[in-house]
Amino acid sequence: MKPFVVNRLGRLVFPSNFFPELDFGVFDTLEQFEAVIERDFETKAPTGSDIWKRVQSGAYRARLDLMRDLALNLLWVNRYAITMYVKRPSRWQDVPRTRDDVFLPVLTPWEDGDRKVAAVEAAYRALPARPDARTEDAIFQALFGLFRYRRHHAADLPAIPPTVKEALANPTNQTYRLSHHDPDHPTYSTQEILDCSDPVPELEALARWAMVLQNQHPWERAESRLMPVSGLRGDDFVVLYQPRGPEVMDFINRVRSGGKHRPQRRAREAKQPVKPYPALEVKKRFSVLPRIEALSAVNGEYECTNEDLIRNTAFNWSPMSAEEIREKTGIEARRYTARSLEEISLEAAEIALAKAGRRPEEIGAVLFCSCTSERLIPSVATWISGQLGMLQTHASCDIVAACAGLPYGLSEAVRLLQEVERPVLLVCAEKFSDKIGTVRTSRMIFGDGAAALVIGPARKGDEPDIEVLQTYASGPVSEVNSIIWPNPEFDNNITVFGPEVKALAQRYLKQMIGELSELPGPDGTGRLLDAIDLVVPHQANKTMVSKMAAAVGLPADRLYFNIERVGNTSSASIPLAIRDAVRDGVINRPLRIFAPGFGAGAVGGFAVVRIDPAVVALEAKKEPSSAVAMEEPERALSTSSEDVRKAFGD
């Protein structure tokens, strides 16, 4: 898990965006690792020659653009050291000669380096400064100091450098030589990097990159030279590479032993079922009719704005502004929690039970829907049952249906209602904030939240609150694998493949509208589709869903969204949106709602429900827990670009 932190200024920071810690347990071969390095470092980074050409052609329009390229280049140069090794300046006479876990990089001198360095410096001086000249100068000096004293070519660096013994086999091999080394050479602490702050989000992110890069060279860089290993003297210092941990050394040993890639079995062609699965008309199919007794929702206690994403820009992200994120997703902020998934789920359950006026011992079953649970034994549903003091239920189990969690959960709740003839507690919750890592598409979209519903038996003669239920699953394998977690190819983070997600959402939404058009209205005449008062869709991506809804004939004024302020919370998104629709006054009387869900695993489904605003809990938002409160809240009032300039000695 890669959680966010709250720094001493009270701001959200994503450490994984600046400290790339890869999971080497997922790499069987060097080729797999190199593919990740190429994707995260090489694809976005220009070479020194690329920067030179862009300078000569006048491609840079502002200093920030040049500095960004400079930082990306330096991160690429350090791509293996920053992910695999710790650099240790060591006296040559003390260096072990035969160990297989101590490496001495062999380097090729950087040709034309002086001309490229001079051209970059001149270009920076000639470019316009915006938005903050002094801060830009401080960051540039930090980056340029590294670029100026870069001595070697980076393109031919191997992921696994030679051991000392291997490097000495060729006396002409060149490596870094330092005439002296101060073990107290200043570096930045992790807390200093996390606390770095600037009013301009792009500069704050760039400053953190520069601080991380400074830590990659804990010696006086002006004193470094390349020298053949045959010319090294006992009092000279060299820069050794040592694995960052045993998992890195294990990977190196797998590569040395010729580790083989595990073959994957090819999936069969997807074929239509032999006959369709009709939607369930609850009143016709079940004897115990369901009533929604209560609905509650819990948001994350921290707001993560689009500006927060920009100030946390990872080095593998393409340039994008806060406004561009809003245009692409319809999201202006998402909510995160520092609490566990179980904690927010339990809170939602307690609120729902209180709103329904139900005691825990009255509940016949507990269902938990989530795609981000880390708990297997006991299941979260069973854990919630125990925490609530339920000595026994007929069933407590978890359902993994991702963004279709609510339709799946309601379907199972109604089926269980037939057996237990007493209320069923349904909890839908997600915590994405610690499972995203450096994947920007996921970071832009997902948030944290929990919701709970109490589904009880309707009184004799009453109409059911849940009228129609439908669920789907599967599809072409590309759609089934459109959202993956954990994904070994992305360091076990959640990944989203947009075109496939869009394809499955379009397919399911078209199918849902077709089925609603064929179902009769509540009085047995007309179409059920025409009797829908409000559409509360899964809050996947406002821009995407709005366009798809229009394509199938759903006008914008019939749709309700809250994604712009809470993000996509997968299984919790529909009940969270229903709660907010009541809070916003959109649901101000009992309304018939069409709630479609679609997403990961190529799952989908919908529910047609009647929501009475009287059953929806509107409790006030809780304050952040003490575990995540700001350590020094008064410092938040003094945030300025001085923090960045001071970091680089200005």
XYZ file of C-alpha atoms in Angstrom:
650
model
C 0.000 0.000 0.000
C 1.213 3.517 -0.813
C -0.793 5.939 1.310
C -0.826 9.699 1.152
C 0.517 11.693 4.089
C -0.427 15.043 5.575
C 2.701 17.174 5.894
C 3.403 19.685 8.645
C 1.691 22.382 6.606
C -1.527 20.378 6.573
C -1.256 19.512 2.862
C -1.679 16.164 1.142
C 1.505 14.652 -0.281
C 1.906 11.379 -2.180
C 5.392 10.062 -1.283
C 5.326 7.366 -3.975
C 5.283 10.127 -6.607
C 8.726 11.296 -5.495
C 10.321 8.190 -3.989
C 10.011 5.437 -6.619
C 9.995 2.176 -4.669
C 9.312 -0.690 -7.052
C 8.141 -4.130 -5.977
C 10.937 -6.318 -7.312
C 9.081 -9.448 -6.312
C 6.935 -9.138 -9.451
C 9.875 -9.174 -11.896
C 10.984 -12.553 -13.229
C 13.252 -11.211 -15.952
C 15.382 -8.198 -16.725
C 13.124 -7.481 -19.702
C 10.100 -7.021 -17.430
C 11.994 -4.570 -15.253
C 13.376 -2.671 -18.247
C 9.854 -2.295 -19.636
C 8.788 -0.554 -16.412
C 11.876 1.675 -16.493
C 11.198 2.606 -20.107
C 7.571 3.446 -19.353
C 8.200 5.433 -16.159
C 11.504 7.143 -16.984
C 12.581 6.950 -20.615
C 9.293 7.660 -22.428
C 8.835 11.069 -20.825
C 12.489 12.082 -20.471
C 14.544 13.885 -23.126
C 18.219 13.087 -23.575
C 20.833 15.798 -23.249
C 20.948 15.953 -27.052
C 17.145 16.339 -27.185
C 17.307 19.302 -24.796
C 20.125 20.842 -26.855
C 18.088 20.530 -30.068
C 15.026 22.055 -28.405
C 17.143 24.959 -27.168
C 18.583 25.527 -30.640
C 15.144 25.407 -32.291
C 13.551 27.753 -29.741
C 11.049 25.113 -28.644
C 10.945 26.307 -25.031
C 8.488 29.110 -24.302
C 9.101 29.527 -20.576
C 11.700 28.616 -17.968
C 9.371 26.097 -16.349
C 9.298 23.992 -19.531
C 13.082 23.867 -19.721
C 13.441 23.040 -16.022
C 10.931 20.234 -16.326
C 12.932 18.671 -19.167
C 16.133 19.136 -17.195
C 14.652 17.332 -14.174
C 13.245 14.508 -16.309
C 16.628 14.050 -17.948
C 18.367 13.820 -14.581
C 15.787 11.363 -13.275
C 16.358 9.223 -16.373
C 20.117 9.383 -15.837
C 19.526 8.101 -12.294
C 16.807 5.604 -13.281
C 18.618 2.520 -11.985
C 20.257 4.061 -8.962
C 17.030 5.675 -7.776
C 15.055 2.429 -8.053
C 17.634 -0.252 -7.229
C 20.710 1.046 -5.448
C 22.121 3.211 -2.702
C 25.171 5.222 -3.780
C 27.978 4.989 -1.247
C 31.181 7.059 -1.652
C 33.946 4.792 -0.331
C 37.729 4.998 -0.001
C 39.245 2.875 -2.747
C 41.624 1.040 -0.462
C 38.643 -0.086 1.679
C 36.482 -1.325 -1.201
C 35.891 -5.111 -1.155
C 37.150 -6.727 -4.346
C 35.236 -10.012 -4.488
C 31.735 -9.466 -3.105
C 28.841 -10.079 -5.515
C 26.579 -7.459 -3.900
C 28.879 -4.461 -4.288
C 28.904 -2.817 -7.719
C 31.227 -0.300 -9.368
C 29.540 1.519 -12.283
C 31.590 1.646 -15.481
C 30.885 4.936 -17.284
C 31.412 6.401 -20.744
C 32.472 10.077 -20.894
C 29.751 12.483 -22.039
C 30.808 13.931 -25.375
C 29.898 17.545 -26.169
C 28.754 17.915 -22.572
C 30.314 21.365 -22.161
C 28.541 22.796 -25.206
C 25.185 21.364 -24.150
C 25.603 22.669 -20.615
C 26.469 26.172 -21.860
C 23.517 26.179 -24.251
C 21.068 25.215 -21.496
C 22.318 27.934 -19.161
C 22.106 30.591 -21.878
C 18.628 29.467 -22.895
C 17.361 29.658 -19.333
C 18.614 33.223 -18.931
C 16.908 34.251 -22.175
C 13.518 32.699 -21.394
C 10.738 34.664 -19.675
C 10.252 34.045 -15.966
C 6.758 33.141 -14.898
C 5.205 32.946 -12.499
C 7.942 33.451 -9.831
C 11.445 34.405 -10.994
C 13.220 33.978 -7.643
C 11.789 30.526 -6.992
C 12.493 29.455 -10.557
C 16.100 30.599 -10.186
C 16.496 28.584 -6.968
C 15.149 25.405 -8.544
C 17.145 25.906 -11.735
C 20.404 26.317 -9.840
C 19.735 23.050 -7.979
C 18.996 21.171 -11.208
C 21.665 22.852 -13.295
C 24.296 22.087 -10.672
C 23.615 18.397 -11.286
C 23.410 18.757 -15.068
C 26.633 20.792 -15.265
C 28.699 18.142 -13.491
C 27.183 15.149 -15.187
C 30.264 13.379 -16.544
C 28.917 10.394 -18.435
C 26.561 9.138 -21.119
C 23.337 7.699 -19.712
C 21.906 5.748 -22.637
C 24.285 2.806 -22.303
C 24.006 2.333 -18.529
C 23.148 -1.262 -17.580
C 20.544 -2.039 -14.947
C 23.050 -4.308 -13.213
C 26.510 -2.715 -13.182
C 29.661 -4.832 -12.917
C 30.908 -5.966 -9.554
C 34.219 -4.516 -8.448
C 35.981 -7.666 -9.619
C 34.305 -7.462 -13.027
C 35.125 -3.762 -13.402
C 38.807 -4.401 -12.586
C 39.037 -7.051 -15.299
C 39.493 -4.236 -17.823
C 41.967 -1.602 -16.536
C 40.623 1.015 -18.997
C 37.123 0.944 -17.516
C 36.245 4.386 -16.155
C 34.311 5.220 -13.005
C 33.705 8.202 -10.740
C 36.716 9.351 -8.754
C 36.376 11.811 -5.877
C 39.526 13.392 -4.444
C 37.854 13.602 -1.032
C 34.465 13.042 0.557
C 32.673 14.609 3.482
C 30.395 12.007 5.104
C 28.338 14.919 6.472
C 27.654 16.306 3.009
C 24.178 17.883 3.352
C 21.124 16.013 2.082
C 17.387 16.499 2.505
C 15.384 14.504 4.999
C 12.189 12.815 3.933
C 10.221 15.258 6.076
C 11.886 18.251 4.406
C 10.920 16.897 0.998
C 7.338 16.272 2.115
C 7.072 19.749 3.639
C 8.328 21.527 0.517
C 5.705 24.097 -0.458
C 5.029 26.780 -3.026
C 1.891 28.680 -4.058
C 2.469 27.569 -7.657
C 1.627 23.829 -7.814
C 3.951 23.123 -10.772
C 6.918 24.706 -8.978
C 6.231 22.784 -5.780
C 6.356 19.466 -7.641
C 9.500 20.484 -9.505
C 11.184 21.538 -6.262
C 10.540 18.105 -4.749
C 12.031 16.438 -7.832
C 15.122 18.615 -7.403
C 15.478 17.700 -3.724
C 15.213 13.975 -4.464
C 17.839 14.356 -7.203
C 20.161 16.287 -4.886
C 20.040 13.337 -2.495
C 21.246 11.075 -5.297
C 24.634 12.849 -5.226
C 25.754 13.191 -1.590
C 29.214 14.530 -2.457
C 30.838 17.664 -3.855
C 29.962 17.249 -7.507
C 32.461 19.790 -8.807
C 35.262 17.573 -7.467
C 34.141 14.465 -9.354
C 36.011 13.126 -12.385
C 35.963 10.017 -14.540
C 39.108 7.943 -14.207
C 40.274 4.524 -15.421
C 40.192 2.005 -12.588
C 43.898 1.362 -13.168
C 44.665 4.943 -12.085
C 42.798 4.862 -8.782
C 44.906 5.360 -5.660
C 44.209 4.078 -2.194
C 43.067 7.470 -0.805
C 40.770 8.204 -3.735
C 37.033 7.822 -3.248
C 34.780 5.954 -5.659
C 30.986 5.717 -5.796
C 29.781 2.197 -5.080
C 26.280 0.913 -5.815
C 24.702 -1.371 -3.230
C 21.206 -2.917 -3.490
C 18.511 -0.989 -1.637
C 17.269 -4.163 0.012
C 17.286 -7.957 -0.136
C 14.420 -8.004 -2.668
C 16.621 -6.104 -5.158
C 19.486 -8.551 -4.628
C 17.081 -11.464 -5.051
C 15.996 -9.985 -8.386
C 19.626 -9.577 -9.485
C 20.284 -13.208 -8.617
C 17.208 -14.286 -10.610
C 18.534 -12.392 -13.614
C 21.997 -13.901 -13.189
C 20.502 -17.372 -13.116
C 18.526 -16.740 -16.303
C 15.035 -16.322 -14.866
C 12.304 -17.154 -17.364
C 9.090 -15.271 -18.019
C 5.980 -17.183 -16.999
C 3.822 -17.834 -20.078
C 0.230 -16.622 -19.986
C -2.654 -18.704 -21.250
C -4.581 -17.130 -24.101
C -8.256 -16.399 -23.456
C -10.969 -17.830 -25.650
C -13.080 -15.677 -27.927
C -16.041 -14.120 -26.099
C -19.432 -15.413 -27.243
C -22.966 -14.309 -26.441
C -24.946 -16.428 -23.911
C -27.376 -18.915 -25.427
C -30.253 -16.695 -24.312
C -30.500 -13.285 -22.555
C -30.745 -12.846 -18.789
C -33.943 -10.866 -18.180
C -34.120 -8.158 -15.553
C -35.815 -9.235 -12.312
C -39.158 -7.590 -11.636
C -39.062 -7.854 -7.867
C -42.807 -7.801 -7.227
C -43.374 -10.668 -9.681
C -40.407 -12.816 -8.603
C -40.327 -12.543 -4.794
C -42.840 -13.009 -2.016
C -41.012 -10.971 0.633
C -40.914 -7.483 -0.843
C -38.043 -5.157 0.087
C -38.264 -1.802 1.800
C -35.327 0.608 2.090
C -35.369 1.488 5.768
C -32.245 3.654 5.817
C -29.346 4.907 3.700
C -26.192 6.505 5.076
C -22.897 7.673 3.607
C -19.438 8.607 4.887
C -16.936 10.666 2.901
C -13.191 10.818 3.369
C -12.145 13.573 5.765
C -9.563 15.089 3.393
C -10.232 16.990 0.190
C -7.742 16.330 -2.613
C -8.177 19.038 -5.240
C -6.881 19.048 -8.791
C -4.294 21.574 -7.625
C -3.147 19.014 -5.032
C -2.575 16.531 -7.859
C -0.453 19.037 -9.778
C 1.697 19.908 -6.766
C 2.264 16.158 -6.402
C 3.130 15.577 -10.063
C 5.068 12.332 -10.526
C 7.933 12.146 -13.020
C 6.016 9.678 -15.209
C 3.079 12.060 -15.753
C 2.628 14.144 -18.881
C 2.047 17.862 -18.303
C -1.558 18.598 -17.360
C -3.185 21.530 -15.588
C -5.857 21.431 -12.906
C -8.365 22.809 -15.402
C -7.487 20.112 -17.940
C -8.164 17.428 -15.303
C -11.580 18.977 -14.679
C -12.378 19.072 -18.394
C -11.296 15.464 -18.903
C -13.060 13.930 -15.895
C -15.574 16.459 -14.583
C -13.816 16.193 -11.205
C -12.615 19.212 -9.225
C -11.769 17.334 -6.016
C -11.968 13.878 -4.520
C -12.193 12.846 -0.860
C -9.557 10.695 0.876
C -9.510 9.119 4.302
C -6.595 8.302 6.555
C -8.784 5.773 8.331
C -9.038 2.154 7.280
C -11.651 0.819 4.906
C -13.132 -1.161 7.789
C -13.419 1.935 10.004
C -15.397 4.030 7.526
C -17.554 1.010 6.664
C -18.405 0.404 10.303
C -19.277 4.078 10.774
C -21.632 3.986 7.780
C -23.249 0.793 9.132
C -23.781 2.306 12.586
C -25.388 5.437 11.124
C -27.696 3.377 8.906
C -28.826 1.151 11.784
C -29.518 4.181 13.950
C -31.483 5.864 11.161
C -33.545 2.688 10.636
C -34.123 2.298 14.364
C -32.760 -1.236 14.211
C -30.697 -3.069 16.808
C -27.794 -5.225 15.530
C -29.457 -8.396 16.780
C -32.409 -7.733 14.459
C -30.219 -8.020 11.363
C -30.383 -11.324 9.477
C -27.434 -10.872 7.120
C -24.558 -8.491 6.407
C -23.230 -7.948 2.886
C -20.104 -5.968 2.077
C -19.357 -4.764 -1.460
C -15.872 -3.514 -2.306
C -13.025 -3.979 -4.771
C -10.344 -2.416 -2.547
C -10.508 -4.604 0.544
C -7.212 -6.002 1.811
C -8.950 -8.273 4.313
C -9.667 -11.897 3.412
C -10.056 -13.639 6.745
C -12.285 -12.688 8.418
C -14.256 -11.082 5.621
C -15.115 -7.429 6.152
C -18.796 -8.357 6.410
C -18.019 -10.822 9.190
C -15.733 -8.265 10.872
C -18.535 -5.683 10.793
C -20.950 -8.264 12.225
C -18.583 -8.906 15.105
C -17.891 -5.213 15.738
C -21.603 -4.507 15.884
C -22.113 -7.274 18.451
C -24.063 -9.709 16.291
C -23.685 -13.139 17.836
C -24.946 -14.801 14.679
C -26.279 -13.948 11.220
C -27.705 -16.148 8.500
C -24.932 -14.886 6.205
C -22.125 -12.352 6.365
C -20.021 -12.263 3.223
C -18.138 -9.993 0.849
C -18.993 -9.316 -2.789
C -16.405 -8.072 -5.286
C -18.386 -6.373 -8.041
C -16.477 -3.090 -8.210
C -18.525 -0.268 -9.748
C -21.637 -2.450 -10.002
C -21.457 -3.137 -6.266
C -24.804 -1.561 -5.417
C -26.896 -3.517 -7.992
C -25.069 -6.719 -7.029
C -25.498 -6.025 -3.324
C -29.181 -5.154 -3.632
C -29.807 -8.296 -5.697
C -28.225 -10.516 -3.067
C -29.943 -8.630 -0.239
C -33.383 -9.175 -1.797
C -32.642 -12.896 -2.276
C -31.494 -13.237 1.327
C -34.568 -11.373 2.495
C -36.653 -14.306 1.268
C -34.758 -16.632 3.602
C -34.304 -14.551 6.732
C -37.483 -12.408 6.554
C -35.706 -9.772 8.606
C -33.511 -6.781 7.675
C -30.316 -7.163 5.681
C -27.441 -4.698 6.175
C -25.676 -3.808 2.923
C -22.399 -1.866 3.076
C -20.617 -0.526 -0.029
C -17.190 1.017 0.570
C -13.883 1.739 -1.122
C -10.484 3.093 -0.192
C -8.486 3.853 -3.319
C -6.120 6.526 -2.019
C -3.421 4.067 -0.907
C -3.655 1.788 -3.963
C -2.968 4.242 -6.749
C 0.775 4.828 -6.497
C 2.054 6.894 -9.420
C -0.731 6.023 -11.887
C -2.172 9.409 -12.856
C -5.341 8.187 -14.578
C -6.319 6.453 -11.345
C -5.201 9.356 -9.146
C -7.342 11.783 -11.158
C -10.484 9.706 -10.790
C -10.725 7.665 -7.617
C -11.686 8.674 -4.083
C -12.592 7.072 -0.759
C -16.034 6.633 0.772
C -18.532 4.277 2.372
C -22.298 3.848 2.354
C -24.759 1.522 4.030
C -28.388 0.540 3.483
C -30.804 -1.347 5.677
C -33.135 -3.454 3.503
C -36.096 -4.788 5.454
C -39.370 -6.567 4.652
C -42.108 -4.262 3.428
C -45.371 -4.197 5.317
C -48.099 -6.381 3.888
C -49.841 -4.597 1.051
C -47.069 -2.020 0.564
C -45.276 -1.621 -2.744
C -41.567 -2.577 -2.789
C -38.951 0.178 -2.736
C -36.708 -1.960 -4.958
C -38.635 -2.576 -8.152
C -36.225 -3.960 -10.753
C -32.784 -5.544 -10.473
C -30.287 -6.603 -13.114
C -26.651 -7.669 -13.066
C -24.129 -8.559 -15.772
C -20.547 -9.770 -15.915
C -17.788 -10.638 -18.360
C -17.194 -9.648 -21.967
C -14.168 -9.565 -24.269
C -11.036 -10.241 -22.241
C -9.748 -6.726 -22.985
C -12.787 -5.317 -21.170
C -12.562 -7.840 -18.340
C -8.977 -6.650 -17.766
C -9.767 -2.974 -18.321
C -9.201 -2.088 -14.656
C -6.697 -4.172 -12.706
C -5.639 -4.247 -9.072
C -3.108 -5.347 -8.091
C -1.336 -4.973 -11.432
C 2.226 -6.367 -11.367
C 3.119 -4.418 -14.506
C 2.362 -1.164 -12.661
C 4.038 -2.009 -9.366
C 0.824 -3.597 -8.062
C -1.112 -0.319 -8.294
C -4.610 0.108 -9.716
C -4.515 0.767 -13.443
C -7.263 1.918 -15.804
C -7.262 1.328 -19.559
C -9.614 4.039 -20.751
C -10.754 2.850 -24.202
C -11.768 -0.574 -22.868
C -13.618 0.957 -19.907
C -15.483 3.262 -22.267
C -16.363 0.316 -24.519
C -17.826 -1.793 -21.702
C -19.720 1.170 -20.239
C -21.272 1.969 -23.632
C -22.191 -1.677 -24.176
C -23.856 -2.055 -20.795
C -25.636 1.303 -20.780
C -27.154 0.620 -24.198
C -28.314 -2.801 -22.967
C -29.809 -1.308 -19.795
C -31.790 1.344 -21.671
C -33.069 -1.334 -24.031
C -34.310 -3.450 -21.134
C -35.913 -0.492 -19.364
C -37.703 0.414 -22.585
C -39.222 -3.068 -22.782
C -40.352 -3.254 -19.140
C -43.887 -1.991 -18.388
C -44.490 1.098 -16.295
C -45.528 0.869 -12.624
C -49.218 0.701 -13.506
C -48.625 -1.974 -16.146
C -48.835 0.407 -19.091
C -46.273 2.385 -21.054
C -42.526 2.030 -20.489
C -40.694 1.878 -17.191
C -38.050 4.139 -18.738
C -40.595 6.952 -19.025
C -41.563 6.578 -15.348
C -38.028 7.261 -14.107
C -37.829 10.549 -12.159
C -34.047 10.744 -11.795
C -30.983 8.890 -13.068
C -28.188 8.500 -10.510
C -25.441 6.691 -12.436
C -22.224 5.254 -11.131
C -19.977 8.287 -10.808
C -17.254 6.982 -13.115
C -16.227 10.034 -15.124
C -18.716 12.872 -15.511
C -17.530 13.873 -18.964
C -17.624 10.316 -20.286
C -20.922 9.275 -18.681
C -22.705 12.463 -19.757
C -21.767 11.856 -23.393
C -22.792 8.196 -23.247
C -26.098 9.044 -21.563
C -26.890 11.579 -24.272
C -26.077 8.969 -26.920
C -28.755 6.612 -25.535
C -31.352 9.309 -25.112
C -30.961 10.324 -21.446
C -31.065 14.131 -21.218
C -28.607 15.888 -18.911
C -31.371 17.370 -16.740
C -32.428 13.867 -15.664
C -28.945 12.914 -14.432
C -27.472 13.677 -11.009
C -23.717 13.879 -10.397
C -21.673 14.568 -7.291
C -18.392 13.260 -8.742
C -17.011 16.776 -9.149
C -16.459 16.987 -5.371
C -16.027 13.354 -4.226
C -14.458 11.486 -7.160
C -15.236 7.941 -8.245
C -15.809 5.691 -5.230
C -16.755 2.595 -7.232
C -19.255 0.462 -5.293
C -20.034 3.345 -2.907
C -20.561 5.946 -5.622
C -24.304 5.507 -6.258
C -25.447 5.523 -2.601
C -23.057 8.432 -1.882
C -24.653 10.324 -4.780
C -28.171 9.512 -3.547
C -27.304 10.899 -0.103
C -25.923 14.080 -1.699
C -28.946 14.409 -3.993
C -31.114 14.492 -0.872
C -28.755 16.947 0.801
C -28.816 19.163 -2.319
C -32.608 19.103 -2.440
C -32.725 17.276 -5.773
C -34.542 14.375 -4.106
C -37.067 16.344 -2.051
C -39.906 13.826 -2.197
C -40.158 10.075 -2.907
C -38.720 9.557 -6.393
C -38.241 6.590 -8.699
C -34.520 6.338 -9.481
C -32.645 4.443 -12.157
C -29.192 3.556 -10.795
C -26.856 1.992 -13.397
C -23.379 0.747 -12.495
C -20.571 -0.501 -14.737
C -16.836 -0.993 -14.481
C -13.956 -3.231 -13.447
C -14.092 -6.881 -14.365
C -16.524 -5.948 -17.116
C -19.311 -6.013 -14.547
C -22.521 -4.052 -14.789
C -26.008 -3.851 -13.435
C -28.793 -1.533 -12.467
C -31.510 -1.071 -9.915
C -34.783 0.812 -10.157
C -35.568 1.977 -6.643
C -37.886 4.397 -4.913
C -36.026 6.720 -2.558
C -37.886 8.556 0.172
C -35.643 11.375 1.456
C -36.935 10.652 4.959
C -34.882 7.426 5.130
C -31.591 9.100 4.170
C -29.240 10.038 7.022
C -27.714 13.513 6.677
C -25.334 13.511 9.632
C -22.698 16.242 9.731
C -19.247 15.444 8.477
C -16.804 14.283 11.151
C -13.637 16.199 11.961
C -10.305 14.554 11.010
C -9.188 12.002 13.560
C -6.332 12.895 15.906
C -4.048 10.402 14.169
C -3.981 12.585 11.072
C -4.370 16.044 12.584
C -1.818 18.669 11.581
C 1.234 18.643 13.828
C 1.856 22.383 13.397
C -1.344 23.986 12.056
C -0.012 27.506 12.514
C 2.609 26.872 9.815
C -0.131 26.556 7.204
C -0.618 30.308 7.482
C 2.963 31.068 6.460
C 3.242 28.933 3.342
C 5.128 30.770 0.601
C 7.751 30.336 -2.072
C 10.322 31.121 0.629
C 10.044 27.458 1.655
C 11.289 26.404 -1.766
C 14.048 29.009 -1.976
C 15.289 28.194 1.523
C 15.410 24.510 0.594
C 18.053 25.320 -2.017
C 20.007 27.753 0.096
C 18.578 31.032 -1.226
